[in-house]
Short mmCIF file of C-alpha atoms in Angstrom, two decimals:
data_model
loop_
_atom_site.label_atom_id
_atom_site.label_comp_id
_atom_site.label_asym_id
_atom_site.label_seq_id
_atom_site.Cartn_x
_atom_site.Cartn_y
_atom_site.Cartn_z
CA MET A 1 -44.98 -12.59 224.99
CA ALA A 2 -45.83 -13.02 221.16
CA PRO A 3 -48.64 -15.23 219.91
CA LEU A 4 -47.63 -18.83 219.30
CA LYS A 5 -47.50 -19.94 215.69
CA VAL A 6 -49.23 -23.20 215.21
CA ASP A 7 -50.97 -25.40 212.17
CA ILE A 8 -54.62 -24.34 212.38
CA ALA A 9 -55.64 -27.01 210.11
CA ALA A 10 -53.79 -29.61 212.45
CA ARG A 11 -55.22 -28.32 215.48
CA ASN A 12 -58.68 -28.77 213.95
CA SER A 13 -58.17 -32.26 212.79
CA GLU A 14 -56.50 -33.32 216.53
CA ALA A 15 -59.38 -30.99 218.03
CA ARG A 16 -62.08 -33.56 216.80
CA ASN A 17 -60.60 -36.13 218.82
CA THR A 18 -59.07 -34.22 222.01
CA LYS A 19 -61.72 -31.51 222.37
CA VAL A 20 -58.45 -28.87 222.59
CA SER A 21 -59.37 -25.35 221.92
CA VAL A 22 -58.61 -24.68 218.29
CA LEU A 23 -60.85 -21.12 217.52
CA ASP A 24 -57.67 -18.64 218.67
CA PRO A 25 -54.39 -19.16 217.20
CA THR A 26 -52.64 -17.14 219.98
CA LEU A 27 -53.62 -20.43 222.64
CA PRO A 28 -51.30 -23.14 223.47
CA PRO A 29 -51.73 -26.01 221.03
CA TYR A 30 -51.76 -29.01 222.77
CA VAL A 31 -54.13 -28.06 226.21
CA ASP A 32 -57.32 -29.89 226.33
CA GLU A 33 -59.41 -27.23 227.31
CA ALA A 34 -62.08 -29.27 228.62
CA LYS A 35 -59.84 -31.31 230.86
CA LEU A 36 -58.11 -28.30 232.09
CA LEU A 37 -61.77 -26.60 232.79
CA ARG A 38 -62.78 -29.62 234.91
CA LYS A 39 -59.20 -29.48 236.47
CA VAL A 40 -60.11 -25.69 237.44
CA ASP A 41 -63.76 -26.86 238.80
CA LEU A 42 -62.34 -29.23 241.38
CA ARG A 43 -59.51 -26.88 242.68
CA VAL A 44 -61.19 -23.76 242.56
CA LEU A 45 -65.03 -24.17 243.40
CA PRO A 46 -65.44 -26.93 246.23
CA ILE A 47 -63.41 -25.26 248.88
CA LEU A 48 -64.90 -22.06 248.30
CA PHE A 49 -68.65 -23.16 248.54
CA ALA A 50 -67.79 -25.27 251.57
CA VAL A 51 -65.87 -22.19 253.17
CA TYR A 52 -69.00 -19.90 252.40
CA ILE A 53 -71.52 -22.42 253.55
CA VAL A 54 -69.86 -22.47 257.27
CA ALA A 55 -69.55 -18.72 256.80
CA PHE A 56 -73.06 -18.10 255.91
CA LEU A 57 -74.63 -20.46 258.47
CA ASP A 58 -73.10 -18.62 261.28
CA ARG A 59 -74.13 -15.23 259.77
CA VAL A 60 -77.92 -16.20 259.79
CA ASN A 61 -77.97 -19.16 262.55
CA ILE A 62 -79.14 -16.31 264.93
CA SER A 63 -82.23 -16.25 262.96
CA ASN A 64 -83.14 -20.06 263.89
CA ALA A 65 -81.76 -19.06 267.47
CA LEU A 66 -84.76 -16.60 267.70
CA THR A 67 -87.36 -19.27 267.30
CA LEU A 68 -85.64 -21.52 269.83
CA GLY A 69 -85.48 -19.27 273.06
CA LEU A 70 -82.62 -16.79 272.48
CA PRO A 71 -84.72 -13.93 273.17
CA ALA A 72 -86.05 -15.01 276.60
CA GLU A 73 -82.92 -16.28 278.00
CA LEU A 74 -81.04 -13.15 277.32
CA GLY A 75 -84.09 -11.03 278.24
CA LEU A 76 -84.27 -8.96 274.49
CA GLU A 77 -87.14 -6.78 274.00
CA GLY A 78 -88.54 -4.76 271.41
CA ASN A 79 -86.09 -3.98 268.65
CA GLN A 80 -83.10 -5.46 270.42
CA PRO A 81 -83.39 -9.05 268.08
CA ASN A 82 -83.39 -6.75 264.94
CA ILE A 83 -80.44 -4.47 266.19
CA ALA A 84 -78.17 -7.46 266.77
CA LEU A 85 -79.08 -8.52 263.51
CA THR A 86 -78.03 -5.27 261.99
CA ILE A 87 -74.85 -4.89 264.00
CA PHE A 88 -73.24 -7.40 261.82
CA PHE A 89 -73.21 -5.18 258.38
CA VAL A 90 -71.71 -2.34 260.07
CA PRO A 91 -68.27 -3.42 259.46
CA TYR A 92 -69.03 -5.90 256.83
CA ILE A 93 -69.93 -3.25 254.85
CA LEU A 94 -67.25 -0.66 255.70
CA PHE A 95 -64.03 -3.16 255.27
CA GLU A 96 -64.84 -5.12 251.76
CA ILE A 97 -62.59 -2.75 249.83
CA PRO A 98 -60.04 -2.96 252.12
CA SER A 99 -60.05 -6.42 252.72
CA ASN A 100 -59.92 -7.04 248.78
CA ILE A 101 -56.75 -4.64 249.13
CA PHE A 102 -55.21 -6.96 251.47
CA MET A 103 -56.08 -9.99 249.87
CA LYS A 104 -54.15 -8.75 246.83
CA LYS A 105 -51.19 -7.98 248.89
CA LEU A 106 -51.15 -11.31 250.73
CA SER A 107 -52.52 -13.83 248.95
CA PRO A 108 -56.00 -15.63 248.54
CA HIS A 109 -55.39 -19.01 250.75
CA ILE A 110 -53.40 -17.15 253.54
CA TRP A 111 -56.23 -14.17 253.63
CA LEU A 112 -59.33 -16.12 253.09
CA SER A 113 -58.37 -18.51 255.45
CA CYS A 114 -57.55 -16.60 258.30
CA CYS A 115 -60.65 -14.69 257.76
CA ILE A 116 -62.86 -17.89 258.20
CA LEU A 117 -60.91 -19.35 260.87
CA CYS A 118 -61.43 -16.18 263.10
CA PHE A 119 -65.09 -16.36 262.26
CA GLY A 120 -65.20 -19.94 263.85
CA VAL A 121 -63.57 -19.01 267.10
CA ILE A 122 -66.05 -16.05 267.18
CA MET A 123 -69.15 -17.88 266.57
CA ILE A 124 -67.98 -20.64 269.29
CA GLY A 125 -67.78 -17.90 271.53
CA GLN A 126 -71.32 -16.47 270.64
CA GLY A 127 -72.50 -19.84 272.28
CA PHE A 128 -71.60 -18.54 275.68
CA VAL A 129 -72.55 -15.26 275.72
CA LYS A 130 -74.73 -14.08 278.76
CA SER A 131 -76.19 -10.88 278.01
CA TYR A 132 -77.67 -8.59 274.87
CA GLY A 133 -74.32 -6.57 275.10
CA GLY A 134 -72.33 -10.14 274.53
CA LEU A 135 -74.28 -10.75 271.66
CA LEU A 136 -73.85 -7.40 269.97
CA THR A 137 -70.18 -7.72 270.62
CA THR A 138 -70.08 -11.09 268.94
CA ARG A 139 -72.18 -9.96 266.10
CA PHE A 140 -69.83 -7.16 265.19
CA LEU A 141 -66.87 -8.97 265.46
CA LEU A 142 -68.65 -11.86 263.18
CA GLY A 143 -68.80 -8.86 260.22
CA VAL A 144 -65.51 -7.68 260.93
CA SER A 145 -64.07 -11.21 260.42
CA GLU A 146 -66.54 -12.14 257.05
CA THR A 147 -66.17 -8.78 255.22
CA GLY A 148 -63.29 -10.66 253.13
CA ILE A 149 -64.94 -13.77 252.31
CA PHE A 150 -67.55 -13.59 249.68
CA PRO A 151 -66.09 -10.41 247.90
CA GLY A 152 -62.74 -11.82 247.81
CA SER A 153 -64.09 -15.21 246.69
CA PHE A 154 -66.00 -13.83 243.58
CA TYR A 155 -62.75 -11.62 242.97
CA LEU A 156 -60.93 -14.90 243.01
CA ILE A 157 -63.26 -16.91 240.49
CA SER A 158 -63.68 -14.14 238.36
CA PHE A 159 -59.90 -14.79 236.93
CA TRP A 160 -60.34 -18.19 236.18
CA TYR A 161 -62.99 -18.44 233.40
CA LYS A 162 -64.91 -16.65 230.47
CA LYS A 163 -67.52 -14.69 230.20
CA GLU A 164 -69.63 -17.73 228.73
CA GLU A 165 -68.34 -20.10 231.46
CA ALA A 166 -68.88 -17.59 234.55
CA GLN A 167 -72.68 -17.69 235.08
CA LYS A 168 -72.70 -21.48 236.39
CA ARG A 169 -69.74 -20.99 238.18
CA PHE A 170 -70.81 -18.11 239.99
CA SER A 171 -74.41 -19.35 240.59
CA ILE A 172 -72.68 -22.69 242.23
CA TYR A 173 -71.28 -20.89 244.52
CA TRP A 174 -73.65 -18.29 245.52
CA SER A 175 -76.15 -21.35 245.58
CA SER A 176 -74.00 -21.68 249.19
CA THR A 177 -75.85 -19.11 250.65
CA ILE A 178 -79.02 -21.25 249.20
CA PHE A 179 -78.16 -24.70 250.84
CA ALA A 180 -76.85 -22.71 254.03
CA GLY A 181 -80.46 -21.38 254.73
CA ALA A 182 -81.79 -24.54 253.93
CA PHE A 183 -79.64 -26.63 255.61
CA GLY A 184 -79.80 -24.44 258.30
CA GLY A 185 -83.14 -25.14 259.23
CA LEU A 186 -82.62 -28.91 259.22
CA LEU A 187 -79.48 -28.42 261.22
CA ALA A 188 -81.75 -26.11 263.75
CA SER A 189 -84.56 -28.69 264.07
CA ALA A 190 -82.14 -31.89 265.05
CA ILE A 191 -80.21 -29.33 267.19
CA ALA A 192 -83.25 -28.53 268.87
CA ASN A 193 -83.56 -32.00 270.54
CA MET A 194 -79.96 -31.11 272.24
CA ASN A 195 -81.70 -28.47 274.81
CA GLY A 196 -80.26 -28.94 278.32
CA ILE A 197 -77.38 -31.03 277.46
CA GLN A 198 -74.51 -30.17 279.70
CA GLY A 199 -76.73 -27.06 280.98
CA LEU A 200 -76.79 -25.36 277.47
CA SER A 201 -79.95 -24.32 275.75
CA SER A 202 -80.37 -25.61 272.31
CA TRP A 203 -79.92 -22.26 270.49
CA ARG A 204 -76.30 -22.09 272.19
CA TRP A 205 -75.47 -25.36 270.80
CA ILE A 206 -76.36 -24.47 267.10
CA PHE A 207 -73.93 -21.56 267.68
CA ILE A 208 -71.05 -23.71 269.17
CA LEU A 209 -71.37 -26.93 266.94
CA GLU A 210 -71.37 -24.45 263.61
CA GLY A 211 -68.61 -22.67 264.83
CA ILE A 212 -66.40 -26.03 265.80
CA VAL A 213 -67.24 -27.16 262.08
CA THR A 214 -66.08 -23.57 260.87
CA VAL A 215 -62.54 -24.00 262.43
CA LEU A 216 -62.41 -26.99 260.74
CA VAL A 217 -62.88 -25.68 257.34
CA GLY A 218 -60.91 -22.46 258.13
CA PHE A 219 -57.75 -25.14 258.65
CA ALA A 220 -58.64 -26.97 255.66
CA SER A 221 -58.68 -23.85 253.27
CA PHE A 222 -55.31 -22.75 254.21
CA PHE A 223 -54.03 -25.97 252.12
CA CYS A 224 -57.14 -26.49 249.91
CA ILE A 225 -57.95 -22.63 248.55
CA THR A 226 -56.11 -21.70 245.23
CA ASP A 227 -54.36 -18.61 244.41
CA PHE A 228 -54.91 -16.50 241.11
CA PRO A 229 -53.81 -18.32 237.68
CA ARG A 230 -50.52 -16.83 237.30
CA GLU A 231 -49.50 -17.63 241.13
CA ALA A 232 -51.21 -21.16 241.02
CA LYS A 233 -48.36 -23.63 241.35
CA TRP A 234 -50.72 -26.72 240.74
CA LEU A 235 -51.13 -25.70 236.79
CA SER A 236 -48.12 -26.60 234.16
CA GLU A 237 -46.70 -23.47 232.40
CA GLU A 238 -48.77 -24.39 229.15
CA GLU A 239 -51.91 -24.55 231.18
CA ARG A 240 -51.08 -21.80 232.99
CA GLU A 241 -50.09 -19.79 229.38
CA PHE A 242 -53.53 -20.92 228.21
CA LEU A 243 -55.56 -19.85 231.04
CA LEU A 244 -54.25 -16.02 231.10
CA ARG A 245 -54.67 -15.73 227.25
CA LYS A 246 -58.20 -17.54 227.17
CA THR A 247 -59.70 -14.83 229.77
CA GLY A 248 -57.94 -11.92 228.45
CA ILE A 249 -56.22 -11.14 231.60
CA SER A 250 -52.19 -11.39 231.95
CA GLU A 251 -52.35 -8.45 234.70
CA SER A 252 -50.47 -9.51 237.77
CA HIS A 253 -52.59 -9.10 241.23
CA ASN A 254 -49.83 -7.23 242.72
CA THR A 255 -50.80 -4.55 240.07
CA PRO A 256 -50.84 -1.56 242.76
CA ILE A 257 -54.45 0.37 243.22
CA ALA A 258 -53.61 3.84 243.22
CA THR A 259 -55.94 7.00 244.35
CA LYS A 260 -57.00 7.88 240.73
CA ASP A 261 -57.98 4.39 240.36
CA VAL A 262 -60.59 4.69 242.96
CA LEU A 263 -61.51 8.21 241.68
CA ALA A 264 -61.82 7.06 238.35
CA PHE A 265 -63.93 3.54 239.02
CA PHE A 266 -66.53 5.76 241.23
CA GLY A 267 -66.59 8.95 238.19
CA LYS A 268 -68.35 5.77 235.92
CA LEU A 269 -71.89 5.50 236.23
CA GLU A 270 -72.48 1.72 235.70
CA ASN A 271 -70.27 1.28 238.64
CA TRP A 272 -73.57 3.04 240.81
CA PHE A 273 -76.10 1.43 239.09
CA GLY A 274 -74.54 -2.11 239.77
CA ALA A 275 -74.23 -1.60 243.60
CA LEU A 276 -77.95 -0.40 243.37
CA MET A 277 -79.08 -3.15 241.58
CA PHE A 278 -77.56 -5.44 244.32
CA PHE A 279 -78.85 -3.53 247.17
CA SER A 280 -82.51 -3.14 245.79
CA LEU A 281 -82.57 -7.32 245.74
CA LEU A 282 -80.62 -7.91 248.66
CA VAL A 283 -83.32 -6.25 250.88
CA SER A 284 -85.61 -8.90 249.99
CA SER A 285 -83.07 -11.46 249.81
CA TYR A 286 -82.02 -11.33 253.22
CA SER A 287 -85.65 -10.86 254.50
CA MET A 288 -86.14 -14.70 253.25
CA ILE A 289 -82.78 -15.61 254.78
CA TYR A 290 -83.54 -14.04 258.26
CA PHE A 291 -86.96 -14.06 258.87
CA LEU A 292 -88.24 -17.30 256.78
CA PRO A 293 -88.57 -19.34 260.01
CA THR A 294 -90.46 -16.25 261.92
CA ILE A 295 -92.91 -15.69 259.01
CA VAL A 296 -93.51 -19.46 258.11
CA GLN A 297 -94.00 -19.79 262.24
CA THR A 298 -97.16 -17.36 261.54
CA LEU A 299 -98.72 -19.90 259.59
CA GLY A 300 -99.47 -22.01 262.32
CA TYR A 301 -96.15 -24.66 262.64
CA THR A 302 -94.63 -25.93 265.88
CA THR A 303 -91.08 -24.71 266.65
CA ILE A 304 -89.52 -28.14 264.99
CA GLN A 305 -92.17 -27.88 262.19
CA THR A 306 -91.25 -24.49 261.17
CA GLN A 307 -87.51 -25.28 260.91
CA LEU A 308 -88.58 -28.16 258.38
CA HIS A 309 -90.81 -25.82 256.37
CA SER A 310 -87.99 -23.45 256.05
CA VAL A 311 -86.33 -25.83 253.75
CA PRO A 312 -88.65 -25.86 250.53
CA PRO A 313 -88.18 -22.35 249.54
CA PHE A 314 -84.39 -22.59 249.67
CA ALA A 315 -84.90 -25.36 247.52
CA ALA A 316 -86.89 -23.85 244.75
CA ALA A 317 -84.31 -20.77 244.58
CA PHE A 318 -81.15 -23.39 244.35
CA GLY A 319 -83.30 -25.04 241.42
CA SER A 320 -84.45 -21.45 239.63
CA ALA A 321 -80.22 -20.68 240.08
CA VAL A 322 -79.04 -23.49 238.30
CA VAL A 323 -81.40 -23.30 235.72
CA LEU A 324 -81.26 -19.58 234.59
CA ALA A 325 -77.55 -19.65 235.40
CA TYR A 326 -77.38 -22.45 232.55
CA LEU A 327 -79.66 -20.45 229.92
CA SER A 328 -77.78 -17.36 230.64
CA ASP A 329 -74.15 -19.15 229.80
CA LYS A 330 -75.74 -20.57 226.71
CA CYS A 331 -77.61 -17.57 225.38
CA ARG A 332 -74.63 -15.57 226.28
CA MET A 333 -76.88 -13.27 227.46
CA ARG A 334 -77.56 -12.07 231.34
CA SER A 335 -80.25 -9.21 231.67
CA PRO A 336 -83.34 -11.18 230.31
CA PHE A 337 -82.95 -13.98 232.91
CA ILE A 338 -82.28 -11.73 235.57
CA LEU A 339 -85.82 -9.52 234.80
CA PHE A 340 -87.32 -13.10 234.56
CA GLY A 341 -86.61 -14.16 238.16
CA LEU A 342 -87.45 -10.32 239.16
CA ALA A 343 -90.83 -10.91 237.61
CA LEU A 344 -91.06 -14.00 239.85
CA LEU A 345 -90.13 -11.87 243.02
CA ILE A 346 -92.53 -9.23 242.37
CA THR A 347 -95.43 -11.85 241.70
CA GLY A 348 -94.60 -13.65 245.00
CA LEU A 349 -94.73 -10.08 246.96
CA ALA A 350 -97.98 -8.90 245.44
CA ILE A 351 -99.94 -12.45 246.25
CA LEU A 352 -98.24 -12.23 249.94
CA ILE A 353 -99.43 -8.46 250.40
CA SER A 354 -103.09 -9.29 248.86
CA VAL A 355 -103.96 -12.57 250.21
CA ARG A 356 -104.05 -13.40 253.84
CA GLY A 357 -105.68 -16.09 256.41
CA ALA A 358 -105.78 -19.52 256.91
CA ALA A 359 -108.10 -20.44 254.03
CA HIS A 360 -105.16 -19.26 251.33
CA PHE A 361 -102.38 -21.16 253.59
CA SER A 362 -101.00 -23.27 250.41
CA VAL A 363 -101.08 -19.85 248.27
CA GLU A 364 -98.93 -18.09 250.50
CA TYR A 365 -96.62 -20.80 250.78
CA ALA A 366 -96.36 -20.87 247.33
CA ALA A 367 -95.50 -17.38 247.14
CA LEU A 368 -92.79 -17.65 249.78
CA CYS A 369 -90.97 -20.34 247.14
CA LEU A 370 -91.34 -17.63 244.21
CA VAL A 371 -90.38 -14.45 246.66
CA ALA A 372 -87.16 -16.72 247.44
CA MET A 373 -86.44 -17.96 243.68
CA GLY A 374 -86.56 -14.50 242.99
CA SER A 375 -84.20 -12.87 245.47
CA THR A 376 -82.16 -15.52 246.99
CA GLY A 377 -81.86 -17.86 243.57
CA LEU A 378 -80.65 -14.69 241.57
CA GLY A 379 -77.95 -13.06 243.58
CA GLY A 380 -75.37 -14.89 241.65
CA ASN A 381 -76.68 -13.90 238.59
CA ILE A 382 -76.51 -10.26 239.29
CA ILE A 383 -72.85 -10.49 240.57
CA CYS A 384 -71.80 -12.44 237.83
CA TRP A 385 -73.05 -9.89 235.06
CA TYR A 386 -71.62 -6.62 236.76
CA VAL A 387 -67.80 -8.58 238.10
CA MET A 388 -67.33 -10.08 234.55
CA ASN A 389 -67.86 -6.72 232.67
CA LEU A 390 -65.30 -5.31 234.70
CA ARG A 391 -61.56 -5.32 233.53
CA GLY A 392 -58.62 -6.30 235.15
CA HIS A 393 -57.15 -6.77 239.05
CA VAL A 394 -57.65 -2.87 239.69
CA GLU A 395 -61.15 -2.96 238.61
CA ARG A 396 -62.13 -6.32 239.83
CA SER A 397 -60.94 -5.67 243.38
CA ILE A 398 -62.80 -2.43 243.69
CA GLY A 399 -65.67 -3.16 241.97
CA SER A 400 -66.36 -6.81 243.88
CA ALA A 401 -66.18 -5.33 247.00
CA TRP A 402 -67.89 -2.01 246.01
CA MET A 403 -71.06 -4.23 244.79
CA ILE A 404 -71.09 -6.49 247.57
CA GLY A 405 -70.44 -3.75 250.28
CA PHE A 406 -73.12 -1.41 249.09
CA GLY A 407 -75.39 -4.14 248.45
CA ASN A 408 -75.06 -5.27 251.93
CA ILE A 409 -76.99 -2.38 253.37
CA GLY A 410 -79.84 -3.65 252.00
CA GLY A 411 -79.30 -6.06 255.08
CA ILE A 412 -79.46 -3.41 257.42
CA VAL A 413 -82.67 -2.16 255.64
CA ALA A 414 -84.02 -5.89 255.76
CA THR A 415 -83.53 -6.50 259.59
CA PHE A 416 -85.99 -4.16 260.54
CA LEU A 417 -88.85 -5.05 257.96
CA PHE A 418 -90.73 -7.79 259.72
CA VAL A 419 -91.23 -6.90 263.65
CA LYS A 420 -93.36 -8.52 265.70
CA LYS A 421 -96.17 -5.54 265.97
CA ASP A 422 -96.38 -6.62 262.48
CA ALA A 423 -97.18 -10.34 262.46
CA PRO A 424 -98.94 -12.38 261.12
CA TYR A 425 -99.24 -10.37 258.04
CA TYR A 426 -96.49 -7.90 257.73
CA HIS A 427 -97.66 -5.94 255.21
CA PRO A 428 -94.74 -2.82 255.72
CA GLY A 429 -92.39 -5.17 255.60
CA TYR A 430 -93.67 -7.16 252.50
CA SER A 431 -94.45 -3.39 250.41
CA VAL A 432 -91.08 -2.21 251.26
CA CYS A 433 -89.52 -5.61 249.73
CA LEU A 434 -91.89 -4.79 246.70
CA ALA A 435 -90.85 -1.02 246.14
CA MET A 436 -87.04 -2.66 246.38
CA ALA A 437 -88.02 -5.47 243.51
CA ALA A 438 -89.35 -2.21 241.38
CA LEU A 439 -86.05 -0.34 242.19
CA CYS A 440 -83.94 -3.62 241.27
CA VAL A 441 -85.83 -3.58 237.77
CA VAL A 442 -84.96 0.11 237.20
CA SER A 443 -81.44 -0.65 238.02
CA CYS A 444 -81.05 -3.42 236.07
CA VAL A 445 -82.31 -1.36 233.21
CA GLY A 446 -80.34 1.39 233.30
CA TYR A 447 -77.36 -0.50 233.89
CA GLY A 448 -78.01 -2.59 230.78
CA PHE A 449 -78.72 0.33 228.95
CA LEU A 450 -74.69 1.30 229.78
CA ILE A 451 -73.59 -1.56 228.80
CA TRP A 452 -75.36 -1.56 225.38
CA ARG A 453 -74.10 1.83 225.03
CA GLN A 454 -70.34 0.52 225.26
CA ARG A 455 -70.95 -2.50 223.43
CA GLY A 456 -71.45 0.17 220.70
CA LYS A 457 -67.96 1.37 220.61
CA ALA A 458 -66.19 -1.21 218.55
CA ASP A 459 -63.00 -0.37 218.97
CA GLU A 460 -62.94 0.05 222.76
CA ASP A 461 -62.14 -3.58 223.35
CA GLU A 462 -59.50 -4.24 220.97
CA LYS A 463 -57.24 -1.35 222.07
CA LEU A 464 -57.64 -2.41 225.65
CA GLY A 465 -56.58 -5.95 224.69
CA VAL A 466 -59.68 -7.59 225.86
CA LYS A 467 -60.88 -10.49 223.48
CA GLU A 468 -64.49 -10.88 224.90
CA PRO A 469 -67.16 -8.49 224.67
CA LEU A 470 -69.40 -7.07 227.38
CA PHE A 471 -71.91 -8.86 228.47
CA LEU A 472 -75.56 -7.58 228.20
#
């Protein structure tokens, strides 16, 4: 399609009153960019946020159940609770890339809603398991059904925004995991009072009630989740053209992925650095999400107090995620803010390793907040940096799934770091997290160097028709 010819002076005059985008003469002249951006935000983000809150709650609510009698009732011994956590990640990792390919072939509203609906049904079933084997089976099936939600959502979001608009939106979506972690503790403290109702333990009610909510969200998501900009029916033709030209990606999601595309993708060193930095961050992030209630309990709290005191570290993580996202988009840079977050993580872990005992309770609790800010609060920044530097449907469908799939190996590592025999100080767990934080710094520096080198090739973006430079 040929660029539209418009009167730039007239557009500049009109823009002063209507905030129409005027910087690029190829963009449609009568689209109010600010109004369209608000429209996109309302149609794209809220339902995906809700979907992942319930999905992540269902994934990690077992951490609350472990403090409410699940191990004793099912007769779990030794590392069996850790294995139950780990089994989820096996299918979750293996099926990430195939899931994004399926979403390309179907459509986001069909694929993502089916995933969340299956997830909710399985979660309800987990509330009725009678044995360790039943728990493992439901955890495995949860991994199968959730595999498409997280990478698929980031893949979808990446096509609706420019790079300098993306970090805030990525962080909002990522913050659903933080809300789930915080809300899970509050919800568990309330459900703990349901122990014995209908002859069911409180931990069973956690799974059943959260599963029912997930099923309801699954039905709603079929009607509310949008598709890619080219296929979205709620856009006018002018708005669709504006978005496609603004983001610089007009390629259809039906573009096939060939074997040569996959081989070319894995032949690029920056894609390995991208996966490695996410993996090393998730070791600490999952450690906080899965074991924060257990760690807080060792500080001397009762069961309900433990759930309530698991909330402030997640609140701190949310606050840091919002601030870093705003500054990152404002400065059009990612790496300085990611490295700052990693400095908070390393500081918090160093304190937890070196400071022990009831006399230092306040310092330990503050350190847990720093760790949450530098791990759980930072994931959206790293994903946005990597995914928004990928080009087109083919690279982003492979890349978003690859990064999140490989990164979630960190979840497997994390499930074995904080075992009962190491309580209450968990020195081995904190030491591994500290080593992974250092690896994340090295990976981020390596990835940043490769992006800096690519930015030096001045004509590369022009040749590929990409208007926006890679972000450092």
